Coordinates of C-alpha atoms in Angstrom, one line a residue:
M916 CA 0.0 0.0 0.0
P917 CA 1.5 3.4 -1.0
F918 CA 2.5 5.7 1.9
R919 CA -0.4 8.2 2.1
G920 CA 1.8 10.6 4.1
T921 CA 3.7 11.5 0.9
Y922 CA 0.5 13.1 -0.4
I923 CA -0.2 14.7 3.0
G924 CA 3.4 15.8 3.3
T925 CA 3.2 17.4 -0.1
R926 CA 0.1 19.2 0.9
S927 CA 1.7 20.4 4.1
L928 CA 4.7 21.6 2.3
N929 CA 2.6 23.4 -0.3
A930 CA 0.6 24.9 2.5
A931 CA 3.8 26.1 4.2
I932 CA 4.9 27.6 0.9
L933 CA 1.4 29.2 0.5
V934 CA 1.7 30.7 4.0
A935 CA 5.2 32.0 3.2
V936 CA 3.8 33.6 0.0
M937 CA 0.9 35.0 2.0
M938 CA 3.3 36.4 4.6
L939 CA 5.4 38.0 1.9
V940 CA 2.2 39.5 0.4
F941 CA 1.1 40.6 3.8
I942 CA 4.5 42.2 4.6
V943 CA 4.5 44.1 1.3
S944 CA 0.8 45.2 1.7
F945 CA 1.3 46.2 5.3
T946 CA 4.5 48.1 4.4
W947 CA 2.6 49.9 1.6
M948 CA -0.4 50.7 3.8
N949 CA 1.8 51.8 6.6
Y950 CA 3.8 54.0 4.3
Q951 CA 0.6 55.5 2.9
S952 CA -0.7 56.1 6.4
I953 CA 2.5 57.7 7.5
V954 CA 2.5 59.9 4.4
K955 CA -1.1 60.9 5.0
L956 CA -0.6 61.6 8.6
S957 CA 2.5 63.6 7.9
T958 CA 0.7 65.6 5.3
M959 CA -2.2 66.3 7.6
Q960 CA 0.2 67.3 10.4
E961 CA 2.0 69.7 8.0
R962 CA -1.4 71.2 6.9
H963 CA -2.4 71.5 10.6
A964 CA 0.9 73.2 11.4
H965 CA 0.5 75.4 8.3
S966 CA -3.0 76.4 9.4
I967 CA -1.7 77.3 12.9
G968 CA 1.0 79.4 11.3
V969 CA -1.7 81.2 9.3
S970 CA -3.7 81.9 12.4
R971 CA -0.7 83.2 14.2
Q972 CA 0.2 85.4 11.2
L973 CA -3.4 86.8 11.2
I974 CA -3.1 87.5 14.9
K975 CA 0.2 89.3 14.3
L976 CA -1.4 91.5 11.6
L977 CA -4.3 92.4 13.7
S978 CA -2.0 93.1 16.7
T979 CA 0.2 95.3 14.6
V980 CA -2.8 97.4 13.3
Q981 CA -4.2 97.6 16.8
D982 CA -0.9 98.7 18.3
A983 CA -0.7 101.4 15.6
E984 CA -4.2 102.6 16.4
T985 CA -3.5 102.7 20.1
G986 CA -0.3 104.7 19.6
H987 CA -2.1 107.0 17.3
R988 CA -4.9 107.6 19.8
G989 CA -2.3 108.3 22.6
Y990 CA -0.6 110.9 20.4
Q991 CA -3.9 112.6 19.6
I992 CA -4.8 112.8 23.3
T993 CA -1.4 113.9 24.7
G994 CA 0.5 115.3 21.8
N995 CA 3.5 113.2 22.9
E996 CA 5.3 111.9 19.8
T997 CA 6.6 108.9 21.7
Y998 CA 3.1 107.4 21.4
L999 CA 3.7 107.3 17.6
A1000 CA 6.5 104.6 17.9
P1001 CA 4.0 101.6 17.5
Y1002 CA 2.4 103.4 14.7
L1003 CA 5.7 103.9 12.9
Q1004 CA 6.7 100.3 13.6
A1005 CA 3.4 99.1 12.2
I1006 CA 3.9 101.1 9.0
R1007 CA 7.1 99.2 8.4
E1008 CA 5.7 95.7 9.3
K1009 CA 2.2 95.7 7.9
D1010 CA 3.2 95.1 4.3
D1011 CA 5.5 92.3 5.4
H1012 CA 2.7 90.6 7.4
I1013 CA 0.3 90.9 4.4
N1014 CA 2.9 89.6 1.9
H1015 CA 3.7 86.7 4.2
L1016 CA 0.0 85.8 4.5
R1017 CA -0.2 85.9 0.7
R1018 CA 2.7 83.5 0.4
I1019 CA 1.5 80.9 2.9
G1020 CA -2.1 81.1 1.6
A1021 CA -1.2 81.1 -2.1
A1022 CA -3.0 77.8 -2.7
D1023 CA -6.3 79.1 -1.3
V1024 CA -8.1 81.5 -3.7
E1025 CA -10.9 82.4 -1.2
F1026 CA -8.3 83.2 1.4
L1027 CA -6.4 85.5 -1.0
E1028 CA -9.6 87.3 -2.0
T1029 CA -10.4 88.0 1.7
L1030 CA -6.8 88.9 2.4
Q1031 CA -6.9 91.4 -0.4
Q1032 CA -9.9 93.2 1.2
V1033 CA -8.0 93.2 4.5
A1034 CA -5.0 94.8 2.8
I1035 CA -7.3 97.5 1.3
H1036 CA -8.8 98.3 4.7
V1037 CA -5.5 98.3 6.4
N1038 CA -4.1 100.7 3.9
Q1039 CA -7.1 103.0 4.2
K1040 CA -6.9 102.8 8.0
F1041 CA -3.2 103.9 7.9
V1042 CA -4.1 106.6 5.4
E1043 CA -6.8 107.9 7.8
M1044 CA -4.3 107.9 10.7
A1045 CA -1.6 109.6 8.7
H1046 CA -4.1 112.4 7.7
S1047 CA -5.3 112.9 11.2
I1048 CA -1.7 113.3 12.4
E1049 CA -1.0 115.8 9.6
I1050 CA -4.1 117.8 10.7
Y1051 CA -3.0 117.7 14.3
E1052 CA 0.4 119.0 13.4
Q1053 CA -1.0 121.8 11.1
H1054 CA -4.3 122.9 12.7
G1055 CA -4.1 121.6 16.3
K1056 CA -5.8 119.1 18.5
A1057 CA -9.3 120.4 18.0
A1058 CA -9.2 120.1 14.3
A1059 CA -7.6 116.6 14.5
H1060 CA -10.3 115.6 17.0
N1061 CA -13.0 116.9 14.8
Y1062 CA -11.6 114.9 11.9
I1063 CA -11.4 111.7 13.9
S1064 CA -15.0 112.2 15.1
N1065 CA -16.3 111.3 11.6
N1066 CA -15.6 107.6 12.6
R1067 CA -13.9 106.7 9.3
G1068 CA -11.0 105.2 11.2
K1069 CA -13.4 103.2 13.4
A1070 CA -15.2 101.8 10.3
E1071 CA -12.0 100.7 8.7
M1072 CA -10.8 99.1 12.0
D1073 CA -14.1 97.2 12.4
A1074 CA -13.8 96.0 8.8
I1075 CA -10.3 94.8 9.4
R1076 CA -11.4 93.0 12.6
L1077 CA -14.3 91.4 10.9
L1078 CA -12.3 90.1 7.9
L1079 CA -9.5 88.8 10.1
A1080 CA -12.0 87.2 12.4
K1081 CA -13.6 85.5 9.4
L1082 CA -10.2 84.2 8.2
E1083 CA -9.3 83.2 11.8
T1084 CA -12.6 81.3 12.2
R1085 CA -12.0 79.5 8.9
E1086 CA -8.5 78.4 9.9
K1087 CA -9.9 77.2 13.3
Q1088 CA -12.4 75.1 11.6
R1089 CA -9.8 73.7 9.3
Q1090 CA -7.5 73.0 12.2
H1091 CA -10.3 71.2 14.0
A1092 CA -11.1 69.1 11.0
L1093 CA -7.4 68.3 10.5
E1094 CA -7.1 67.4 14.2
G1095 CA -10.0 64.9 13.7
E1096 CA -8.4 63.4 10.7
I1097 CA -5.1 63.2 12.4
A1098 CA -6.7 61.4 15.4
L1099 CA -8.5 59.0 13.0
S1100 CA -5.2 58.4 11.1
K1101 CA -3.4 57.7 14.4
A1102 CA -6.1 55.3 15.5
W1103 CA -6.1 53.6 12.1
A1104 CA -2.3 53.3 12.3
W1105 CA -2.5 51.7 15.7
R1106 CA -5.3 49.3 14.5
L1107 CA -3.2 48.5 11.5
Y1108 CA -0.2 47.9 13.7
V1109 CA -2.1 45.6 16.1
A1110 CA -3.7 43.8 13.1
A1111 CA -0.3 43.4 11.5
V1112 CA 1.2 42.0 14.7
V1113 CA -1.7 39.6 15.2
I1114 CA -1.8 38.5 11.5
G1115 CA 2.0 38.3 11.3
V1116 CA 2.2 36.2 14.5
G1117 CA -0.6 34.0 13.2
L1118 CA 1.0 33.5 9.8
V1119 CA 4.3 32.7 11.5
F1120 CA 2.7 30.1 13.8
L1121 CA 0.7 28.8 10.8
G1122 CA 3.9 28.5 8.8
F1123 CA 5.8 26.8 11.6
Y1124 CA 2.8 24.5 12.1
Y1125 CA 2.8 23.4 8.5
L1126 CA 6.6 23.1 8.5
Y1127 CA 6.4 21.1 11.7
R1128 CA 3.7 18.9 10.2
D1129 CA 5.7 18.5 7.0
N1130 CA 8.8 17.6 9.0
Q1131 CA 6.8 15.0 11.1
I1132 CA 5.4 13.5 7.9
R1133 CA 8.9 13.4 6.4
N1134 CA 10.1 11.6 9.5
K1135 CA 7.3 9.1 9.2
F1136 CA 8.0 8.7 5.5
A1137 CA 11.7 8.2 6.3
Q1138 CA 10.6 5.5 8.9
Y1139 CA 8.3 4.1 6.3
L1140 CA 11.1 3.9 3.7
Q1141 CA 13.4 2.3 6.3
Q1142 CA 10.7 -0.3 7.0
Q1143 CA 10.2 -0.8 3.3
D1144 CA 14.0 -1.1 2.8
Q1145 CA 14.2 -3.6 5.7
A1146 CA 11.2 -5.5 4.2
K1147 CA 13.0 -5.4 0.8
N1148 CA 16.2 -6.8 2.4
N1149 CA 14.2 -9.5 4.2
F1150 CA 12.5 -10.3 0.9
L1151 CA 15.9 -10.5 -0.9
A1152 CA 17.3 -12.7 1.8
M1153 CA 14.3 -15.0 1.6
L1154 CA 14.4 -14.8 -2.2
G1155 CA 18.1 -15.8 -2.1
H1156 CA 17.3 -18.6 0.3
E1157 CA 14.4 -19.9 -1.7
L1158 CA 16.4 -19.6 -5.0
R1159 CA 19.6 -21.2 -3.7
N1160 CA 18.0 -24.3 -2.3
P1161 CA 16.6 -25.5 -5.7
L1162 CA 19.6 -24.1 -7.5
A1163 CA 21.8 -26.1 -5.1
T1164 CA 19.9 -29.2 -5.9
I1165 CA 20.1 -28.7 -9.7
R1166 CA 23.7 -27.7 -9.6
N1167 CA 24.7 -30.7 -7.4
S1168 CA 22.7 -33.0 -9.7
I1169 CA 24.7 -31.6 -12.6
D1170 CA 27.9 -32.2 -10.7
V1171 CA 26.8 -35.8 -10.1
L1172 CA 26.4 -36.2 -13.8
E1173 CA 29.9 -34.7 -14.3
L1174 CA 31.3 -37.4 -12.1
Q1175 CA 29.7 -40.2 -14.1
E1176 CA 32.2 -42.2 -16.2
E1177 CA 30.4 -41.9 -19.5
L1178 CA 27.2 -40.2 -20.7
P1179 CA 25.6 -40.4 -24.1
P1180 CA 26.3 -37.3 -26.2
E1181 CA 22.7 -36.1 -26.0
L1182 CA 22.7 -36.3 -22.2
M1183 CA 26.1 -34.6 -22.1
E1184 CA 24.7 -31.7 -24.3
L1185 CA 21.7 -31.5 -22.0
K1186 CA 24.0 -31.4 -19.0
H1187 CA 26.0 -28.5 -20.5
I1188 CA 22.7 -26.6 -21.2
M1189 CA 21.5 -27.1 -17.7
E1190 CA 24.9 -26.1 -16.4
R1191 CA 25.0 -22.9 -18.4
Q1192 CA 21.5 -21.8 -17.6
T1193 CA 21.9 -22.7 -13.9
D1194 CA 25.1 -20.5 -13.8
V1195 CA 23.1 -17.7 -15.4
I1196 CA 20.4 -17.9 -12.6
I1197 CA 23.1 -18.1 -9.9
R1198 CA 24.9 -15.1 -11.3
L1199 CA 21.6 -13.1 -11.4
A1200 CA 20.7 -14.0 -7.8
D1201 CA 24.2 -13.2 -6.6
D1202 CA 24.3 -9.9 -8.4
L1203 CA 20.9 -8.9 -7.0
L1204 CA 21.8 -9.7 -3.4
D1205 CA 25.4 -8.3 -3.6
A1206 CA 24.2 -5.1 -5.2
S1207 CA 21.8 -4.7 -2.2
R1208 CA 24.6 -5.3 0.2
I1209 CA 26.9 -2.7 -1.5
S1210 CA 24.1 -0.1 -1.5
H1211 CA 23.9 -0.5 2.3
N1212 CA 27.7 -0.7 2.8
K1213 CA 27.3 -4.2 4.2
L1214 CA 29.4 -6.1 1.7
Q1215 CA 32.8 -7.0 3.0
V1216 CA 35.8 -8.4 1.1
T1217 CA 38.5 -10.6 2.5
K1218 CA 41.8 -9.5 1.0
A1219 CA 44.9 -11.6 0.6
P1220 CA 47.9 -11.5 -1.7
L1221 CA 47.1 -13.1 -5.1
D1222 CA 48.6 -13.4 -8.6
L1223 CA 46.4 -11.2 -10.8
K1224 CA 47.6 -12.9 -13.9
A1225 CA 46.7 -16.3 -12.7
L1226 CA 43.3 -15.0 -11.5
L1227 CA 42.6 -13.5 -15.0
E1228 CA 43.5 -16.8 -16.7
R1229 CA 41.1 -18.6 -14.4
A1230 CA 38.4 -16.1 -15.2
V1231 CA 39.0 -16.6 -18.9
S1232 CA 38.9 -20.3 -18.5
D1233 CA 35.6 -20.1 -16.6
T1234 CA 34.1 -17.7 -19.2
N1235 CA 35.2 -19.9 -22.1
K1236 CA 33.3 -22.8 -20.5
A1237 CA 30.2 -20.8 -19.8
D1238 CA 29.9 -18.6 -22.9
R1239 CA 31.2 -20.7 -25.7
E1240 CA 27.7 -20.9 -27.2
Y1241 CA 28.0 -17.2 -28.3
G1242 CA 30.8 -18.1 -30.8
V1243 CA 33.0 -15.2 -29.7
N1244 CA 36.8 -15.5 -29.7
L1245 CA 38.3 -14.7 -26.4
V1246 CA 41.9 -13.4 -26.7
C1247 CA 44.3 -13.0 -23.7
D1248 CA 47.2 -10.6 -23.6
M1249 CA 49.1 -11.3 -20.4
P1250 CA 52.6 -10.2 -19.4
A1251 CA 55.4 -12.6 -18.9
E1252 CA 55.9 -11.8 -15.2
D1253 CA 53.4 -12.2 -12.4
V1254 CA 51.4 -9.3 -11.1
W1255 CA 50.5 -9.3 -7.4
V1256 CA 47.6 -7.5 -5.8
E1257 CA 45.9 -7.7 -2.4
A1258 CA 42.3 -8.6 -3.1
D1259 CA 39.5 -11.0 -2.6
S1260 CA 39.9 -13.6 -5.3
A1261 CA 36.2 -14.6 -5.3
R1262 CA 35.0 -11.0 -5.7
L1263 CA 37.5 -10.2 -8.4
L1264 CA 36.5 -13.3 -10.3
Q1265 CA 32.9 -12.0 -10.0
V1266 CA 33.9 -8.7 -11.5
F1267 CA 35.9 -10.1 -14.4
G1268 CA 33.3 -12.7 -15.0
N1269 CA 30.6 -10.0 -15.3
L1270 CA 32.7 -7.9 -17.6
L1271 CA 33.7 -10.8 -19.8
H1272 CA 30.1 -12.0 -19.9
N1273 CA 28.8 -8.6 -20.9
A1274 CA 31.5 -8.2 -23.6
I1275 CA 30.6 -11.5 -25.1
K1276 CA 26.9 -10.9 -24.8
F1277 CA 27.0 -7.7 -26.7
S1278 CA 29.4 -9.1 -29.4
R1279 CA 28.4 -10.9 -32.6
R1280 CA 29.5 -14.4 -33.6
G1281 CA 33.1 -14.4 -34.9
Q1282 CA 34.1 -11.1 -33.2
E1283 CA 36.9 -10.9 -30.6
V1284 CA 36.9 -10.0 -27.0
T1285 CA 40.4 -9.1 -25.6
I1286 CA 41.4 -9.1 -22.0
A1287 CA 44.8 -7.5 -21.4
L1288 CA 46.9 -7.0 -18.2
T1289 CA 49.6 -4.3 -18.1
C1290 CA 51.6 -2.5 -15.5
S1291 CA 51.8 1.0 -17.0
Q1292 CA 52.3 2.5 -13.6
A1293 CA 54.6 1.4 -10.9
D1294 CA 51.9 1.3 -8.2
S1295 CA 48.9 0.0 -10.2
A1296 CA 47.9 -2.8 -12.5
L1297 CA 45.6 -2.1 -15.5
I1298 CA 43.1 -4.6 -16.8
E1299 CA 41.5 -3.8 -20.1
I1300 CA 38.5 -5.7 -21.5
R1301 CA 37.9 -4.7 -25.1
D1302 CA 35.2 -5.9 -27.5
Q1303 CA 34.1 -5.2 -31.1
G1304 CA 30.4 -5.3 -30.4
E1305 CA 27.6 -2.9 -30.3
G1306 CA 29.3 -0.1 -28.4
M1307 CA 27.7 2.6 -26.4
D1308 CA 26.5 6.2 -26.9
E1309 CA 27.3 9.1 -24.6
A1310 CA 23.9 8.8 -22.8
T1311 CA 24.6 5.1 -22.0
L1312 CA 28.2 5.8 -20.9
R1313 CA 26.9 8.4 -18.3
L1314 CA 24.7 5.8 -16.7
I1315 CA 26.5 2.6 -17.4
F1316 CA 27.6 2.0 -13.8
D1317 CA 24.2 3.0 -12.2
P1318 CA 22.1 0.2 -10.8
F1319 CA 19.5 -1.3 -13.3
A1320 CA 21.1 0.7 -16.2
Q1321 CA 20.8 -1.3 -19.4
G1322 CA 22.7 -1.3 -22.7
P1323 CA 21.8 0.7 -25.8
G1324 CA 18.3 0.5 -27.2
G1325 CA 17.3 -2.7 -28.9
T1326 CA 19.5 -4.9 -26.9
V1327 CA 17.9 -4.9 -23.5
Y1328 CA 15.3 -7.6 -23.9
K1329 CA 17.2 -9.5 -26.5
R1330 CA 20.3 -9.8 -24.3
G1331 CA 18.6 -10.0 -20.9
G1332 CA 20.1 -9.2 -17.5
L1333 CA 19.1 -7.1 -14.6
G1334 CA 21.5 -4.2 -15.2
L1335 CA 23.3 -4.8 -11.9
G1336 CA 26.5 -6.4 -13.1
L1337 CA 28.4 -3.2 -13.8
A1338 CA 27.1 -1.4 -10.7
L1339 CA 28.3 -4.4 -8.7
A1340 CA 31.6 -4.3 -10.5
R1341 CA 32.2 -0.7 -9.6
G1342 CA 31.2 -1.3 -6.0
L1343 CA 33.6 -4.2 -5.6
I1344 CA 36.5 -2.4 -7.3
D1345 CA 35.9 0.6 -5.0
L1346 CA 36.1 -1.8 -2.0
H1347 CA 39.5 -2.9 -3.3
G1348 CA 40.8 0.7 -3.5
G1349 CA 40.7 0.7 -7.3
K1350 CA 38.7 2.4 -10.0
I1351 CA 36.9 1.4 -13.1
A1352 CA 36.0 3.3 -16.3
A1353 CA 34.1 2.6 -19.5
S1354 CA 34.6 4.1 -23.0
S1355 CA 33.3 3.6 -26.5
P1356 CA 34.0 5.3 -29.8
G1357 CA 30.3 5.1 -30.6
M1358 CA 27.5 2.7 -31.6
G1359 CA 28.7 -0.3 -33.5
L1360 CA 32.3 0.4 -32.7
G1361 CA 32.8 -1.7 -29.6
S1362 CA 33.5 -0.9 -26.0
K1363 CA 36.4 -0.8 -23.6
F1364 CA 36.4 -1.3 -19.8
Q1365 CA 39.5 -0.4 -17.8
I1366 CA 40.2 -1.4 -14.2
W1367 CA 43.1 -0.1 -12.1
L1368 CA 44.1 -2.0 -9.0
P1369 CA 46.9 -1.2 -6.5
R1370 CA 49.9 -3.4 -6.9
I1371 CA 52.0 -4.9 -4.2
E1372 CA 55.3 -6.6 -4.1
K1373 CA 55.4 -10.4 -4.5
P1374 CA 55.0 -11.7 -0.9
A1375 CA 58.0 -13.5 0.6
R1376 CA 55.8 -16.3 1.7
L1377 CA 53.2 -17.3 -0.8
P1378 CA 49.7 -18.1 0.4
A1379 CA 48.8 -21.8 0.9
V1380 CA 47.4 -23.5 -2.2
A1381 CA 44.2 -25.3 -1.9
A1382 CA 44.3 -29.0 -2.2
D1383 CA 43.9 -30.3 -5.8
R1384 CA 41.4 -32.9 -6.9
R1385 CA 43.8 -35.8 -6.3
Q1386 CA 44.2 -34.8 -2.7
S1387 CA 40.4 -34.6 -2.3
Q1388 CA 40.1 -38.2 -3.3
R1389 CA 41.1 -39.3 0.2
Q1390 CA 38.3 -41.3 1.8
C1391 CA 36.4 -39.2 4.4
T1392 CA 33.3 -39.8 6.6
V1393 CA 30.8 -37.1 6.0
V1394 CA 27.4 -36.4 7.6
I1395 CA 24.9 -34.3 5.8
I1396 CA 22.2 -32.6 7.9
D1397 CA 19.4 -31.3 5.7
D1398 CA 15.7 -31.9 5.8
R1399 CA 15.3 -31.5 2.0
R1400 CA 15.9 -34.8 0.3
D1401 CA 16.2 -33.0 -3.1
A1402 CA 19.2 -31.1 -1.6
A1403 CA 20.8 -34.0 0.3
F1404 CA 20.5 -36.7 -2.3
P1405 CA 22.6 -35.1 -5.1
L1406 CA 25.2 -33.8 -2.5
R1407 CA 25.4 -37.3 -1.1
R1408 CA 25.8 -38.9 -4.5
M1409 CA 28.5 -36.4 -5.5
L1410 CA 30.5 -37.2 -2.3
E1411 CA 30.0 -40.9 -2.8
L1412 CA 31.2 -40.7 -6.4
M1413 CA 34.3 -38.9 -5.1
G1414 CA 34.9 -41.9 -2.8
H1415 CA 33.7 -40.8 0.5
T1416 CA 31.4 -42.4 3.1
V1417 CA 28.3 -40.3 3.5
Y1418 CA 25.4 -40.4 6.0
V1419 CA 22.3 -38.2 5.9
A1420 CA 20.1 -36.9 8.8
Q1421 CA 16.9 -34.9 8.2
S1422 CA 16.8 -33.1 11.6
G1423 CA 19.1 -31.4 14.0
Q1424 CA 18.8 -34.0 16.8
A1425 CA 19.2 -36.9 14.3
G1426 CA 22.3 -35.2 13.0
I1427 CA 23.8 -34.9 16.5
D1428 CA 23.0 -38.6 17.2
L1429 CA 24.6 -39.6 13.9
C1430 CA 27.7 -37.6 14.6
Q1431 CA 28.1 -39.1 18.1
E1432 CA 27.7 -42.5 16.5
K1433 CA 29.8 -42.2 13.4
R1434 CA 32.4 -39.6 14.5
P1435 CA 32.6 -38.1 11.0
D1436 CA 35.5 -35.9 9.6
L1437 CA 33.1 -33.4 8.1
V1438 CA 29.6 -32.2 8.7
L1439 CA 27.7 -30.3 6.0
C1440 CA 24.8 -28.7 7.9
D1441 CA 21.9 -26.6 6.7
I1442 CA 20.8 -23.7 8.9
G1443 CA 17.1 -24.0 8.6
L1444 CA 16.1 -27.3 10.1
P1445 CA 12.8 -28.6 11.4
E1446 CA 11.7 -29.7 14.9
G1447 CA 12.8 -26.5 16.7
M1448 CA 16.6 -27.1 16.3
S1449 CA 18.5 -24.9 13.9
G1450 CA 21.9 -25.5 12.4
Y1451 CA 23.3 -23.0 14.9
D1452 CA 22.0 -25.2 17.7
V1453 CA 23.7 -28.2 16.1
A1454 CA 27.0 -26.4 15.8
R1455 CA 26.9 -25.2 19.4
F1456 CA 26.1 -28.7 20.7
L1457 CA 28.8 -30.4 18.6
G1458 CA 31.4 -27.8 19.6
K1459 CA 30.7 -28.2 23.3
S1460 CA 30.7 -32.0 23.3
P1461 CA 34.2 -33.5 23.9
E1462 CA 33.4 -36.4 21.6
T1463 CA 32.5 -34.2 18.6
S1464 CA 34.4 -30.9 19.2
D1465 CA 37.1 -31.8 16.6
I1466 CA 34.7 -32.3 13.7
Y1467 CA 35.0 -29.8 10.9
L1468 CA 31.7 -28.1 10.6
V1469 CA 30.6 -26.4 7.4
A1470 CA 27.3 -24.5 7.1
I1471 CA 25.8 -24.9 3.7
T1472 CA 22.7 -22.7 3.5
G1473 CA 20.6 -20.5 1.3
Y1474 CA 20.9 -17.5 3.7
G1475 CA 23.5 -15.2 2.3
Q1476 CA 23.3 -12.2 4.7
D1477 CA 26.5 -11.1 6.4
G1478 CA 24.6 -11.4 9.7
A1479 CA 23.9 -15.0 9.1
R1480 CA 27.5 -15.7 8.2
Q1481 CA 28.7 -14.0 11.4
Q1482 CA 26.1 -15.8 13.5
A1483 CA 27.2 -19.2 12.0
L1484 CA 30.9 -18.6 12.8
E1485 CA 30.0 -17.5 16.3
A1486 CA 27.9 -20.7 16.7
G1487 CA 31.0 -22.8 16.0
F1488 CA 31.0 -23.4 12.2
H1489 CA 34.5 -23.5 10.7
Q1490 CA 33.3 -22.4 7.3
Y1491 CA 30.1 -20.8 5.9
V1492 CA 29.1 -21.6 2.3
T1493 CA 26.1 -20.3 0.5
K1494 CA 24.2 -22.6 -1.8
P1495 CA 24.8 -23.9 -4.4
I1496 CA 28.2 -25.3 -3.7
S1497 CA 30.1 -26.3 -6.8
L1498 CA 32.0 -29.6 -7.3
Q1499 CA 35.3 -27.7 -7.2
G1500 CA 34.2 -25.9 -4.0
L1501 CA 33.3 -29.2 -2.4
Q1502 CA 36.6 -30.8 -3.4
T1503 CA 38.4 -27.8 -1.9
I1504 CA 36.6 -28.2 1.4
V1505 CA 37.1 -31.9 1.7
G1506 CA 40.7 -31.7 0.5
A1507 CA 41.6 -29.2 3.2
I1508 CA 40.7 -31.4 6.2
P1509 CA 42.6 -34.4 7.7
C1510 CA 40.2 -37.1 6.8
G1511 CA 40.3 -40.4 8.8
T1512 CA 41.5 -39.1 12.1
N1513 CA 38.2 -39.2 13.9
N1514 CA 37.3 -42.7 12.6
L1515 CA 40.7 -44.1 13.6
L1516 CA 40.2 -42.8 17.1
S1517 CA 36.8 -44.3 17.3
G1518 CA 37.9 -47.6 15.8
T1519 CA 35.7 -47.3 12.7
T1520 CA 37.0 -47.6 9.2
N1521 CA 35.8 -45.6 6.3

């Protein structure tokens, strides 16, 4: 069932993105609205200050005229010219006040019209006062008082007061209106600020909520992927086990036929066909499981000094045997001297086998595949595998070492394969501290694979050589513990045809009883056994018992995980072999143990 959280997580992430966009829009909108509010408030405050300035200037004009009138009256009453100082000061200032009012009220036509009337009356008032002073000086006080009594000066002053009061009232009304608008703007600004804080905090919390939810879903999805990965690993382990058991039966049956003295040509051909196809299935199963181990960094290599030249010759020999049906000529170009590397021979054979198999698979009948070994550098050995086959384009070369990558179009289904061989080869070469590269001139022009491995000096003490087939012909007593007759029977026949005495037990307890009775040299034990006793239990029991502690125990099982291998060794097995075991592998195991010792001690002959 698909993980529904992926959809929910996508929705949460999209919601978080939407919230972020909304927050950005909100910030921009709030900034713009706040800017407009500040501009409006600033404008109104400037207009309010301007109106106050106009009011003050109107008051100054009225005060100047009133001071002039008061000084004029004092002069008329007393004849003292000092009273004329305000009048003379007003003459100098009145025009400045009026012009200033004209400037600050230039945008208001009605104000300017009223101010023009004020200016006329002010000028007439000052003309009237100047004429009265002139009469006073020429004709005396009585004549001046008589002139003043006509009330022309009073009428002008009343008109000035009335017009200035009108302008002052107008400005007061304007100021009151602006003060109301300023108060509203400030209230709106505070409301906008509070709303911004609330909405902003809400959006932040909403964004964090969706991000938290997305993170939770991602964690759950990661756990789900881990569970699926574990389920996949368990499935691969079970698949390997279920494949290896029938493959072991088929492979061992083929090996039994190999040990027969003579077979009719048709049966021999059928044997070769079964052998080739079984090897293909074994290779596919091994590649699938090993690729999974490499992807999880669980594959380990056991390095030892080895002759790379001899290993390549062995790989060529095995490939010739398995792929001769393709009709491709395999050419070897090896140096005269030995080339030593520190590596896992089985894993390098797996790499070279995959590369040679691919080169042959993508070549046509009659073409050549060349494998060459050179030492172009002092610290590394270069292995080149060249073919004249279908070649690769640039797109294929970029992906050639990726898992499940296939060859060029048109060859995938015709040639077969899982697309894991080259990915596995790269992983194994990396584990050996080397590197691998692929190149091709183009489609139809062949391909070339190059492998560089670190070289070492020839060891002073060569590693022990496994026993050959003649050594393995010594007669041994062997107990096979396996509940599957299809698996035990061909393995038993193969050992019997090799000259050994073989007993079979189909349960763990029966195997222990048989070992205590027969004192075998070798026990080949399956891990998965019935009746509640596993192969691990058998190994632990035999290892602890003084009578059976010196028996050589080999686990032969379909479980290929590294954990199963480690558990088997900890239980007391001396060797761990995954099914199917080949005839050569079986000969190597039997040839490496001192057969006959246990039976001589027990007084039993083989």
